[in-house]
mmCIF file of C-alpha atoms in Angstrom:
data_model
loop_
_atom_site.group_PDB
_atom_site.id
_atom_site.type_symbol
_atom_site.label_atom_id
_atom_site.label_comp_id
_atom_site.label_asym_id
_atom_site.label_seq_id
_atom_site.Cartn_x
_atom_site.Cartn_y
_atom_site.Cartn_z
ATOM 1 C CA GLY A 29 0.000 0.000 0.000
ATOM 2 C CA GLU A 30 0.969 3.644 -0.258
ATOM 3 C CA SER A 31 2.254 5.857 2.516
ATOM 4 C CA VAL A 32 -1.094 7.474 3.331
ATOM 5 C CA GLY A 33 -1.586 7.421 7.064
ATOM 6 C CA LEU A 34 2.004 7.776 8.261
ATOM 7 C CA HIS A 35 2.414 9.053 11.813
ATOM 8 C CA LEU A 36 -1.210 8.547 12.716
ATOM 9 C CA PRO A 37 -2.346 7.656 16.225
ATOM 10 C CA THR A 38 -2.579 3.899 16.508
ATOM 11 C CA LEU A 39 -4.939 1.641 18.412
ATOM 12 C CA SER A 40 -4.114 -2.022 18.801
ATOM 13 C CA VAL A 41 -6.828 -4.419 20.042
ATOM 14 C CA GLN A 42 -7.264 -8.144 20.424
ATOM 15 C CA GLU A 43 -9.681 -9.903 18.105
ATOM 16 C CA GLY A 44 -13.059 -10.129 19.793
ATOM 17 C CA ASP A 45 -12.534 -7.100 22.029
ATOM 18 C CA ASN A 46 -14.413 -3.833 21.617
ATOM 19 C CA SER A 47 -12.639 -0.857 20.023
ATOM 20 C CA ILE A 48 -13.207 2.805 20.751
ATOM 21 C CA ILE A 49 -11.847 5.406 18.364
ATOM 22 C CA ASN A 50 -12.057 9.048 19.347
ATOM 23 C CA CYS A 51 -12.286 12.280 17.415
ATOM 24 C CA ALA A 52 -12.261 15.876 18.614
ATOM 25 C CA TYR A 53 -14.027 18.179 16.210
ATOM 26 C CA SER A 54 -13.320 21.827 15.771
ATOM 27 C CA ASN A 55 -16.456 23.865 15.255
ATOM 28 C CA SER A 56 -19.521 24.321 17.426
ATOM 29 C CA ALA A 57 -21.481 25.158 14.243
ATOM 30 C CA SER A 58 -20.959 21.607 12.913
ATOM 31 C CA ASP A 59 -24.301 19.868 12.476
ATOM 32 C CA TYR A 60 -23.496 16.563 10.798
ATOM 33 C CA PHE A 61 -20.755 14.031 11.460
ATOM 34 C CA ILE A 62 -19.558 10.988 9.556
ATOM 35 C CA TRP A 63 -17.158 8.135 10.253
ATOM 36 C CA TYR A 64 -15.205 6.607 7.381
ATOM 37 C CA LYS A 65 -13.032 3.509 7.148
ATOM 38 C CA GLN A 66 -10.059 3.428 4.782
ATOM 39 C CA GLU A 67 -8.232 0.212 3.988
ATOM 40 C CA SER A 68 -4.777 0.255 2.473
ATOM 41 C CA GLY A 69 -4.894 1.144 -1.225
ATOM 42 C CA LYS A 70 -8.623 1.899 -1.140
ATOM 43 C CA GLY A 71 -10.836 4.920 -0.943
ATOM 44 C CA PRO A 72 -12.675 5.940 2.234
ATOM 45 C CA GLN A 73 -15.831 3.947 2.917
ATOM 46 C CA PHE A 74 -18.839 5.352 4.765
ATOM 47 C CA ILE A 75 -19.543 3.590 8.083
ATOM 48 C CA ILE A 76 -22.095 5.612 10.005
ATOM 49 C CA ASP A 77 -23.300 9.183 10.436
ATOM 50 C CA ILE A 78 -25.017 11.235 13.116
ATOM 51 C CA ARG A 79 -26.754 14.593 13.142
ATOM 52 C CA SER A 80 -26.220 17.164 15.850
ATOM 53 C CA ASN A 81 -29.726 16.692 17.294
ATOM 54 C CA MET A 82 -28.737 13.165 18.355
ATOM 55 C CA ASP A 83 -26.342 11.831 21.018
ATOM 56 C CA LYS A 84 -26.056 8.248 19.875
ATOM 57 C CA ARG A 85 -26.665 6.173 16.790
ATOM 58 C CA GLN A 86 -26.193 2.447 16.293
ATOM 59 C CA GLY A 87 -25.449 0.408 13.230
ATOM 60 C CA GLN A 88 -24.340 -3.143 12.685
ATOM 61 C CA ARG A 89 -21.553 -3.703 15.272
ATOM 62 C CA VAL A 90 -20.848 0.047 15.339
ATOM 63 C CA THR A 91 -22.082 2.859 17.562
ATOM 64 C CA VAL A 92 -21.326 6.551 17.259
ATOM 65 C CA LEU A 93 -21.539 8.823 20.301
ATOM 66 C CA LEU A 94 -21.671 12.600 20.067
ATOM 67 C CA ASN A 95 -20.854 14.909 22.972
ATOM 68 C CA LYS A 96 -21.517 18.446 21.819
ATOM 69 C CA THR A 97 -20.519 19.954 25.152
ATOM 70 C CA VAL A 98 -16.879 18.996 24.680
ATOM 71 C CA LYS A 99 -17.002 18.662 20.880
ATOM 72 C CA HIS A 100 -16.128 14.979 20.926
ATOM 73 C CA LEU A 101 -17.155 12.106 18.712
ATOM 74 C CA SER A 102 -16.417 8.431 19.221
ATOM 75 C CA LEU A 103 -16.819 5.277 17.182
ATOM 76 C CA GLN A 104 -17.302 2.012 19.027
ATOM 77 C CA ILE A 105 -16.773 -1.266 17.197
ATOM 78 C CA ALA A 106 -18.104 -4.350 18.925
ATOM 79 C CA ALA A 107 -16.337 -7.716 18.716
ATOM 80 C CA THR A 108 -13.508 -6.356 16.584
ATOM 81 C CA GLN A 109 -12.444 -8.613 13.727
ATOM 82 C CA PRO A 110 -9.229 -8.754 11.649
ATOM 83 C CA GLY A 111 -11.174 -7.251 8.727
ATOM 84 C CA ASP A 112 -11.709 -4.135 10.827
ATOM 85 C CA SER A 113 -8.006 -3.273 10.570
ATOM 86 C CA ALA A 114 -7.873 0.060 8.724
ATOM 87 C CA VAL A 115 -7.569 3.813 9.204
ATOM 88 C CA TYR A 116 -10.721 5.389 10.655
ATOM 89 C CA PHE A 117 -11.417 9.084 10.396
ATOM 90 C CA CYS A 118 -14.222 11.403 11.275
ATOM 91 C CA ALA A 119 -15.615 14.275 9.247
ATOM 92 C CA GLU A 120 -17.674 17.245 10.370
ATOM 93 C CA ASN A 121 -19.975 19.381 8.231
ATOM 94 C CA ILE A 122 -20.065 23.049 9.078
ATOM 95 C CA ARG A 123 -22.727 25.508 8.009
ATOM 96 C CA THR A 124 -21.104 28.927 7.908
ATOM 97 C CA GLY A 125 -23.129 30.784 5.319
ATOM 98 C CA GLY A 126 -22.027 28.114 2.911
ATOM 99 C CA PHE A 127 -21.196 24.516 3.611
ATOM 100 C CA LYS A 128 -17.860 22.889 4.416
ATOM 101 C CA THR A 129 -16.611 19.440 5.373
ATOM 102 C CA ILE A 130 -13.487 19.008 7.497
ATOM 103 C CA PHE A 131 -11.823 15.589 7.614
ATOM 104 C CA GLY A 132 -9.639 14.369 10.443
ATOM 105 C CA ALA A 133 -6.332 12.669 9.711
ATOM 106 C CA GLY A 134 -7.490 9.434 11.298
ATOM 107 C CA THR A 135 -6.557 6.646 13.687
ATOM 108 C CA ARG A 136 -4.993 3.402 12.547
ATOM 109 C CA LEU A 137 -6.646 0.327 14.053
ATOM 110 C CA PHE A 138 -4.654 -2.909 14.281
ATOM 111 C CA VAL A 139 -6.532 -6.069 15.228
ATOM 112 C CA LYS A 140 -4.399 -8.855 16.665
ATOM 113 C CA ALA A 141 -5.575 -12.389 15.973
ATOM 114 C CA ASN B 30 -22.288 -2.023 -8.768
ATOM 115 C CA ALA B 31 -19.282 0.171 -9.666
ATOM 116 C CA GLY B 32 -20.042 3.308 -7.600
ATOM 117 C CA VAL B 33 -17.263 5.841 -8.258
ATOM 118 C CA THR B 34 -14.626 4.899 -10.836
ATOM 119 C CA GLN B 35 -11.328 6.739 -11.184
ATOM 120 C CA THR B 36 -8.751 6.435 -13.943
ATOM 121 C CA PRO B 37 -5.840 6.025 -14.043
ATOM 122 C CA LYS B 38 -4.961 4.240 -10.785
ATOM 123 C CA PHE B 39 -1.282 5.199 -10.969
ATOM 124 C CA GLN B 40 0.630 7.842 -12.900
ATOM 125 C CA VAL B 41 4.146 9.243 -12.928
ATOM 126 C CA LEU B 42 4.704 12.642 -14.516
ATOM 127 C CA LYS B 43 7.638 14.926 -15.051
ATOM 128 C CA THR B 44 7.529 18.482 -13.758
ATOM 129 C CA GLY B 45 5.699 20.691 -16.240
ATOM 130 C CA GLN B 46 3.681 17.922 -17.866
ATOM 131 C CA SER B 47 -0.094 18.071 -17.917
ATOM 132 C CA MET B 48 -2.685 15.402 -17.368
ATOM 133 C CA THR B 49 -6.359 14.859 -16.649
ATOM 134 C CA LEU B 50 -7.726 12.572 -13.966
ATOM 135 C CA GLN B 51 -11.065 11.052 -14.839
ATOM 136 C CA CYS B 52 -13.956 10.263 -12.507
ATOM 137 C CA ALA B 53 -17.373 8.784 -13.180
ATOM 138 C CA GLN B 54 -20.222 7.784 -10.851
ATOM 139 C CA ASP B 55 -23.200 5.597 -11.634
ATOM 140 C CA MET B 56 -25.383 6.450 -8.613
ATOM 141 C CA ASN B 57 -27.190 9.420 -10.223
ATOM 142 C CA HIS B 58 -25.660 11.719 -7.613
ATOM 143 C CA ASN B 59 -25.922 15.459 -8.028
ATOM 144 C CA SER B 60 -22.702 16.504 -6.273
ATOM 145 C CA MET B 61 -19.120 15.523 -7.010
ATOM 146 C CA TYR B 62 -15.799 16.366 -5.369
ATOM 147 C CA TRP B 63 -12.045 16.135 -5.864
ATOM 148 C CA TYR B 64 -9.750 15.695 -2.851
ATOM 149 C CA ARG B 65 -6.089 15.154 -2.272
ATOM 150 C CA GLN B 66 -4.729 13.025 0.561
ATOM 151 C CA ASP B 67 -1.211 13.512 1.865
ATOM 152 C CA PRO B 68 0.553 11.441 4.538
ATOM 153 C CA GLY B 69 -0.660 12.184 8.056
ATOM 154 C CA MET B 70 -3.255 14.715 6.894
ATOM 155 C CA GLY B 71 -6.983 14.732 6.418
ATOM 156 C CA LEU B 72 -8.536 14.892 2.985
ATOM 157 C CA ARG B 73 -8.391 18.380 1.502
ATOM 158 C CA LEU B 74 -10.960 19.598 -0.979
ATOM 159 C CA ILE B 75 -9.596 20.838 -4.297
ATOM 160 C CA TYR B 76 -12.789 21.565 -6.241
ATOM 161 C CA TYR B 77 -16.389 20.529 -6.073
ATOM 162 C CA SER B 78 -19.483 20.543 -8.245
ATOM 163 C CA ALA B 79 -22.650 20.936 -6.201
ATOM 164 C CA SER B 80 -24.796 20.154 -9.230
ATOM 165 C CA GLU B 81 -24.395 19.601 -12.952
ATOM 166 C CA GLY B 82 -23.290 22.825 -14.598
ATOM 167 C CA THR B 83 -21.589 24.331 -11.535
ATOM 168 C CA THR B 84 -18.068 24.101 -10.149
ATOM 169 C CA ASP B 85 -16.454 25.873 -7.200
ATOM 170 C CA LYS B 86 -13.053 26.117 -5.558
ATOM 171 C CA GLY B 87 -12.326 24.224 -2.405
ATOM 172 C CA GLU B 88 -9.524 24.594 0.113
ATOM 173 C CA VAL B 89 -6.525 23.962 -2.208
ATOM 174 C CA PRO B 90 -7.487 24.827 -5.824
ATOM 175 C CA ASN B 91 -4.220 26.388 -7.045
ATOM 176 C CA GLY B 92 -2.652 24.501 -9.954
ATOM 177 C CA TYR B 93 -5.835 22.587 -10.790
ATOM 178 C CA ASN B 94 -8.877 22.959 -13.010
ATOM 179 C CA VAL B 95 -12.042 20.892 -13.233
ATOM 180 C CA SER B 96 -14.797 20.115 -15.699
ATOM 181 C CA ARG B 97 -18.228 18.715 -14.880
ATOM 182 C CA LEU B 98 -18.736 17.051 -18.227
ATOM 183 C CA ASN B 99 -22.232 15.761 -17.424
ATOM 184 C CA LYS B 100 -24.041 14.461 -14.369
ATOM 185 C CA ARG B 101 -21.884 11.332 -14.245
ATOM 186 C CA GLU B 102 -18.409 12.680 -14.971
ATOM 187 C CA PHE B 103 -16.114 15.143 -13.190
ATOM 188 C CA SER B 104 -12.512 15.525 -14.344
ATOM 189 C CA LEU B 105 -9.496 17.144 -12.676
ATOM 190 C CA ARG B 106 -6.718 18.676 -14.757
ATOM 191 C CA LEU B 107 -3.169 19.537 -13.805
ATOM 192 C CA GLU B 108 -1.965 22.031 -16.404
ATOM 193 C CA SER B 109 1.709 22.136 -15.392
ATOM 194 C CA ALA B 110 2.509 19.503 -12.783
ATOM 195 C CA ALA B 111 4.759 20.376 -9.835
ATOM 196 C CA PRO B 112 6.420 18.039 -7.280
ATOM 197 C CA SER B 113 4.157 19.548 -4.574
ATOM 198 C CA GLN B 114 1.207 17.950 -6.383
ATOM 199 C CA THR B 115 2.501 14.450 -5.667
ATOM 200 C CA SER B 116 -0.376 12.946 -3.744
ATOM 201 C CA VAL B 117 -3.246 10.497 -3.806
ATOM 202 C CA TYR B 118 -6.299 12.010 -5.459
ATOM 203 C CA PHE B 119 -9.813 10.905 -4.586
ATOM 204 C CA CYS B 120 -13.024 11.647 -6.382
ATOM 205 C CA ALA B 121 -16.279 11.442 -4.428
ATOM 206 C CA SER B 122 -19.972 11.935 -5.006
ATOM 207 C CA SER B 123 -23.037 12.513 -2.854
ATOM 208 C CA GLU B 124 -26.749 12.550 -3.536
ATOM 209 C CA VAL B 125 -27.021 16.233 -2.710
ATOM 210 C CA PHE B 126 -24.606 18.898 -1.564
ATOM 211 C CA SER B 127 -25.440 19.012 2.101
ATOM 212 C CA ASN B 128 -25.229 16.672 5.045
ATOM 213 C CA GLN B 129 -24.949 13.482 3.085
ATOM 214 C CA PRO B 130 -22.259 10.813 3.183
ATOM 215 C CA GLN B 131 -19.836 10.922 0.304
ATOM 216 C CA HIS B 132 -18.956 7.856 -1.767
ATOM 217 C CA PHE B 133 -15.326 7.656 -2.814
ATOM 218 C CA GLY B 134 -13.404 6.064 -5.633
ATOM 219 C CA ASP B 135 -10.223 4.102 -4.943
ATOM 220 C CA GLY B 136 -7.928 6.963 -5.869
ATOM 221 C CA THR B 137 -5.230 7.934 -8.339
ATOM 222 C CA ARG B 138 -1.690 7.713 -7.011
ATOM 223 C CA LEU B 139 0.219 10.510 -8.732
ATOM 224 C CA SER B 140 3.967 11.066 -8.518
ATOM 225 C CA ILE B 141 5.626 14.092 -10.061
ATOM 226 C CA LEU B 142 9.363 13.969 -10.557
#
């Protein structure tokens, strides 16, 4: 794979454990948040989203939590599997007259078998 | 079930050469985007097209031009490539230009010598 993702924070978990990946977002005017997964050599893949009028949203094996008070977003992956190994990054959509998306650099998740 | 298709997948250019990166989506999406991804950084928006017939600058437009050829296709052109444009380029699309997840292609890895 290419060198995308160098020097990223890394999380290493045992297969079967739960993973929690955190993201601090920047703007209190952000009203929509997305988590993406990026495998080596691939494009980002949508996992789950949440709007600012919600605190929690669940998908299949994934849960996103939003804490607007401290501008923090987390992605929880239940029963982590080797196929979950990837870079995960959050994105926030900001309405400031126009519309803008800011992407985080990401966290690399390693799953140990 | 192709989604977003980018060509070429890899390219090496010499400084000063020009080239066009192609992108097509088959999801009938209205909005399309071009990003660059550099090591350790989040995706940065180069140009976007909120709807067919419109294009606008993003965060890092200098040295690039775009064409929204039709609803399906959105191309990115480097008129005179520079080493600073060495990067991985991603095209994305979304149903509408606001608070929607974006669907990404698998990228073009571009090296400029």
